[in-house]
Amino acid sequence: MAKKQFKAESKKLLDLMINSIYTNREIFLRELISNCSDAIDKRHFMSLTKASLAAEWKILLAPDESARTLTLTDNGCGMTREEMENNLGTIARSGTREFKEKEKTDENLIGQFGVGFYSAFMVADKVTVYSRKAGENEAYKWESEGADGYTIAPCDYADTGTQIVLHLKADDEDCAYGEFLHEHTLTRLIKKYSDYIRYPIVLGDKTLNSMVPLWRKRKSEVKKEEYAQFYKDKFFDYLDPAQVFAAQVEGNINYSMLVFVPERAPFDYYTRDYKKGLSLYSGGVLIMEQCGDLLPDYLGFMKGLVDSADISLNISRELLQKDRQLRAIAVSLEKKLRSELAKWLKSDREGYEKMYAQFGNSLKMGAYENFGAKKDEIKDLLLFASSADKQVTFAEYAAGMKEGQENIYYASGPSVEAIKALPQVEVFLDKGYEILCLKDGIDEFVIKMIENYDGKKFVSVADKDADAVTDEQKAELEKKTEDYSATLSEMKEILGAKVKDVRLTARLKSAAVCLTSDSDISLEMEKVLRAMPGSEGISAARVLEVNPDHPSFARLATLEPSDGKFADYTLALYNAALLQENLPVDDSAALAALLIKLL
Ligand code: ADP
């Protein structure tokens, strides 16, 4: 019989697996057992609508010292020939891509990643799989001695389900593979890795696992490592979770939840490819692997499961989406998770900030989307950088406001340093005001959506009504504006369509000029919007603000508008303002020529 080849990426992984010097070989058992358990989950679910498929669920372990084989048998859903071909001949898992990227840098990855079925080759030089799909008559045998390929042929396997026979490698200086045939080794490994598996794992006449699902246990009864192991197994992460939320919720609707916050955002998290969702169980039976309806988008980074006896087992996926109980769980869960986040923020600031660096944008989106429908529920979970060089919540900002300070001030820019260097910011910092530094494209949109916090308005430092200026200064400014009205209108004439207005400001101290916007779209928002397709024509109403007390303006004002220098100075000031705002200049060659001319 001709051998079939593994798909290219599987072959690569297999090579790694077989030749790996990885020491933690024992995880093969955990991987294979969890496949058995998944397969039983599937048949269990099928049996709900087809009673003839019901059985007494179990996973059997049978070591045979004389044949040097370890056999695992489950009475799960089994596989058809095609499924064997597809599932065992390739690695279909989404983690594969990530694996391939990381493989070069981290040798230990094989053990950290759930690489599933292939891990059998870490301990076996030959693997034989017999399987009969539930409800089918034919059984098939799959066999492989490693990277050179595999065979599939019909066979007479009488039971429904799957049997995997591992022909263990000969002992060598690296590893005594024969130990995986000893009862005490197997018992230890099952206790360590698979204790929470919900079906009995039987060796001889003994059941090795305690079978209480992890999420039914109290959080205090479960070790941190157990949660971490469960998380890594189930969600194919190689890092421990950053946080575990576990609870039994009782009330209008009863459910257990076990939810994890990953340490790092998956590489595709902020893309359309990412699929959010929690696994949904009913009374311990898996109904749906990834139920998107259980999580709002802004908490989509969380992984985990919900188990509720209140959900009807016989429900189809289409109906599930409309199910009232499911809606009720989703509502309750969202609230619960928000309050867990709030607790986290209070009790472990450093950990929360680390999480926020990964998923903060997701939370901000939550406050923004649907016209801010959830902004009040989410606003206290948000953090923003502040001019005091730390991250602050709105509440912390409000508590630190100076006497007489009415508004919450913010400024946008690429970094806190760049924002603190903005000319408009200087007078605020001089007064001892803290400034929220908006660094992400989405930030200003979120702030505008939230509008105010605790009655305090969010005001941009670029806003002409920002109150850093006293009434006295305002009066003085009005007078100067009158005095210089001719100069200002000449400047505006020269700049033409580039600006909506040129005016004097009392808000600048050492800087000569700044650029602000007179419309609802700020310069920073314009940058974000411009990066999106279909945004032509969207622009901020630019205003060039000039510091009347700056020597450059004093010089300009002494010139006759007919003097060529008047136009040169005006353009130089305008371009300087663009550069300060990190905006592109209109014509860099012309600007360069102008600078040289002015020397
Ligand atoms: P994963 O379990 O992450 O999908 P594996 O490499 O462990 O990846 O397994 C690949 C696939 O092979 C499984 O998804 C499943 O469809 C099938 N499979 C593996 N073991 C069994 C089993 N004992 N019974 C039925 N199907 C199995």
PDB file of N, CA, C and O in Angstrom, residues 474-500:
ATOM      1  N   LYS A 474      -8.081  88.356  28.298  1.00  0.00           N
ATOM      2  CA  LYS A 474      -9.039  88.352  27.182  1.00  0.00           C
ATOM      3  C   LYS A 474      -9.296  89.768  26.682  1.00  0.00           C
ATOM      4  O   LYS A 474      -9.323  90.021  25.475  1.00  0.00           O
ATOM      5  N   ALA A 475      -9.472  90.670  27.635  1.00  0.00           N
ATOM      6  CA  ALA A 475      -9.745  92.057  27.267  1.00  0.00           C
ATOM      7  C   ALA A 475      -8.567  92.654  26.498  1.00  0.00           C
ATOM      8  O   ALA A 475      -8.727  93.329  25.469  1.00  0.00           O
ATOM      9  N   GLU A 476      -7.392  92.330  27.015  1.00  0.00           N
ATOM     10  CA  GLU A 476      -6.182  92.838  26.376  1.00  0.00           C
ATOM     11  C   GLU A 476      -6.064  92.305  24.951  1.00  0.00           C
ATOM     12  O   GLU A 476      -5.678  93.011  24.021  1.00  0.00           O
ATOM     13  N   LEU A 477      -6.431  91.023  24.827  1.00  0.00           N
ATOM     14  CA  LEU A 477      -6.347  90.374  23.518  1.00  0.00           C
ATOM     15  C   LEU A 477      -7.280  91.045  22.515  1.00  0.00           C
ATOM     16  O   LEU A 477      -6.930  91.268  21.355  1.00  0.00           O
ATOM     17  N   GLU A 478      -8.465  91.371  22.998  1.00  0.00           N
ATOM     18  CA  GLU A 478      -9.436  92.024  22.114  1.00  0.00           C
ATOM     19  C   GLU A 478      -8.892  93.329  21.567  1.00  0.00           C
ATOM     20  O   GLU A 478      -9.042  93.653  20.382  1.00  0.00           O
ATOM     21  N   LYS A 479      -8.253  94.046  22.466  1.00  0.00           N
ATOM     22  CA  LYS A 479      -7.692  95.326  22.056  1.00  0.00           C
ATOM     23  C   LYS A 479      -6.611  95.132  20.982  1.00  0.00           C
ATOM     24  O   LYS A 479      -6.613  95.773  19.942  1.00  0.00           O
ATOM     25  N   LYS A 480      -5.709  94.194  21.266  1.00  0.00           N
ATOM     26  CA  LYS A 480      -4.623  93.938  20.307  1.00  0.00           C
ATOM     27  C   LYS A 480      -5.177  93.473  18.968  1.00  0.00           C
ATOM     28  O   LYS A 480      -4.657  93.816  17.905  1.00  0.00           O
ATOM     29  N   THR A 481      -6.216  92.675  19.038  1.00  0.00           N
ATOM     30  CA  THR A 481      -6.814  92.159  17.808  1.00  0.00           C
ATOM     31  C   THR A 481      -7.296  93.315  16.939  1.00  0.00           C
ATOM     32  O   THR A 481      -7.155  93.307  15.718  1.00  0.00           O
ATOM     33  N   GLU A 482      -7.850  94.337  17.625  1.00  0.00           N
ATOM     34  CA  GLU A 482      -8.300  95.518  16.893  1.00  0.00           C
ATOM     35  C   GLU A 482      -7.106  96.261  16.277  1.00  0.00           C
ATOM     36  O   GLU A 482      -7.092  96.584  15.094  1.00  0.00           O
ATOM     37  N   ASP A 483      -6.083  96.447  17.132  1.00  0.00           N
ATOM     38  CA  ASP A 483      -4.898  97.167  16.665  1.00  0.00           C
ATOM     39  C   ASP A 483      -4.265  96.514  15.446  1.00  0.00           C
ATOM     40  O   ASP A 483      -3.775  97.196  14.553  1.00  0.00           O
ATOM     41  N   TYR A 484      -4.238  95.189  15.480  1.00  0.00           N
ATOM     42  CA  TYR A 484      -3.529  94.466  14.411  1.00  0.00           C
ATOM     43  C   TYR A 484      -4.454  93.913  13.335  1.00  0.00           C
ATOM     44  O   TYR A 484      -4.075  93.037  12.565  1.00  0.00           O
ATOM     45  N   SER A 485      -5.651  94.414  13.276  1.00  0.00           N
ATOM     46  CA  SER A 485      -6.625  93.782  12.368  1.00  0.00           C
ATOM     47  C   SER A 485      -6.150  93.791  10.916  1.00  0.00           C
ATOM     48  O   SER A 485      -6.344  92.807  10.184  1.00  0.00           O
ATOM     49  N   ALA A 486      -5.472  94.833  10.510  1.00  0.00           N
ATOM     50  CA  ALA A 486      -5.001  94.894   9.119  1.00  0.00           C
ATOM     51  C   ALA A 486      -3.952  93.821   8.863  1.00  0.00           C
ATOM     52  O   ALA A 486      -4.013  93.082   7.874  1.00  0.00           O
ATOM     53  N   THR A 487      -3.004  93.701   9.789  1.00  0.00           N
ATOM     54  CA  THR A 487      -1.948  92.693   9.650  1.00  0.00           C
ATOM     55  C   THR A 487      -2.564  91.302   9.544  1.00  0.00           C
ATOM     56  O   THR A 487      -2.193  90.492   8.695  1.00  0.00           O
ATOM     57  N   LEU A 488      -3.512  91.033  10.447  1.00  0.00           N
ATOM     58  CA  LEU A 488      -4.114  89.696  10.472  1.00  0.00           C
ATOM     59  C   LEU A 488      -4.852  89.386   9.176  1.00  0.00           C
ATOM     60  O   LEU A 488      -4.766  88.272   8.647  1.00  0.00           O
ATOM     61  N   SER A 489      -5.566  90.373   8.660  1.00  0.00           N
ATOM     62  CA  SER A 489      -6.314  90.055   7.436  1.00  0.00           C
ATOM     63  C   SER A 489      -5.389  89.929   6.233  1.00  0.00           C
ATOM     64  O   SER A 489      -5.638  89.132   5.330  1.00  0.00           O
ATOM     65  N   GLU A 490      -4.262  90.656   6.252  1.00  0.00           N
ATOM     66  CA  GLU A 490      -3.258  90.453   5.190  1.00  0.00           C
ATOM     67  C   GLU A 490      -2.698  89.030   5.244  1.00  0.00           C
ATOM     68  O   GLU A 490      -2.512  88.368   4.231  1.00  0.00           O
ATOM     69  N   MET A 491      -2.425  88.582   6.455  1.00  0.00           N
ATOM     70  CA  MET A 491      -1.886  87.221   6.613  1.00  0.00           C
ATOM     71  C   MET A 491      -2.873  86.200   6.072  1.00  0.00           C
ATOM     72  O   MET A 491      -2.515  85.236   5.403  1.00  0.00           O
ATOM     73  N   LYS A 492      -4.127  86.429   6.407  1.00  0.00           N
ATOM     74  CA  LYS A 492      -5.154  85.494   5.961  1.00  0.00           C
ATOM     75  C   LYS A 492      -5.247  85.476   4.435  1.00  0.00           C
ATOM     76  O   LYS A 492      -5.400  84.415   3.817  1.00  0.00           O
ATOM     77  N   GLU A 493      -5.141  86.646   3.876  1.00  0.00           N
ATOM     78  CA  GLU A 493      -5.149  86.783   2.413  1.00  0.00           C
ATOM     79  C   GLU A 493      -4.051  85.927   1.777  1.00  0.00           C
ATOM     80  O   GLU A 493      -4.287  85.185   0.828  1.00  0.00           O
ATOM     81  N   ILE A 494      -2.853  86.023   2.382  1.00  0.00           N
ATOM     82  CA  ILE A 494      -1.693  85.295   1.836  1.00  0.00           C
ATOM     83  C   ILE A 494      -1.896  83.781   1.943  1.00  0.00           C
ATOM     84  O   ILE A 494      -1.594  83.018   1.035  1.00  0.00           O
ATOM     85  N   LEU A 495      -2.453  83.354   3.072  1.00  0.00           N
ATOM     86  CA  LEU A 495      -2.619  81.901   3.281  1.00  0.00           C
ATOM     87  C   LEU A 495      -3.810  81.343   2.514  1.00  0.00           C
ATOM     88  O   LEU A 495      -3.879  80.142   2.249  1.00  0.00           O
ATOM     89  N   GLY A 496      -4.739  82.188   2.155  1.00  0.00           N
ATOM     90  CA  GLY A 496      -5.864  81.782   1.319  1.00  0.00           C
ATOM     91  C   GLY A 496      -6.645  80.609   1.881  1.00  0.00           C
ATOM     92  O   GLY A 496      -7.017  80.598   3.055  1.00  0.00           O
ATOM     93  N   ALA A 497      -6.823  79.572   1.045  1.00  0.00           N
ATOM     94  CA  ALA A 497      -7.661  78.438   1.436  1.00  0.00           C
ATOM     95  C   ALA A 497      -6.997  77.522   2.468  1.00  0.00           C
ATOM     96  O   ALA A 497      -7.621  76.602   2.987  1.00  0.00           O
ATOM     97  N   LYS A 498      -5.715  77.772   2.754  1.00  0.00           N
ATOM     98  CA  LYS A 498      -5.030  76.919   3.722  1.00  0.00           C
ATOM     99  C   LYS A 498      -5.655  77.006   5.112  1.00  0.00           C
ATOM    100  O   LYS A 498      -5.617  76.045   5.882  1.00  0.00           O
ATOM    101  N   VAL A 499      -6.173  78.185   5.439  1.00  0.00           N
ATOM    102  CA  VAL A 499      -6.755  78.352   6.779  1.00  0.00           C
ATOM    103  C   VAL A 499      -8.119  79.008   6.709  1.00  0.00           C
ATOM    104  O   VAL A 499      -8.458  79.694   5.753  1.00  0.00           O
ATOM    105  N   LYS A 500      -8.881  78.759   7.771  1.00  0.00           N
ATOM    106  CA  LYS A 500     -10.177  79.389   7.847  1.00  0.00           C
ATOM    107  C   LYS A 500     -10.034  80.782   8.457  1.00  0.00           C
ATOM    108  O   LYS A 500     -10.791  81.698   8.170  1.00  0.00           O
TER     109      LYS A 500
END
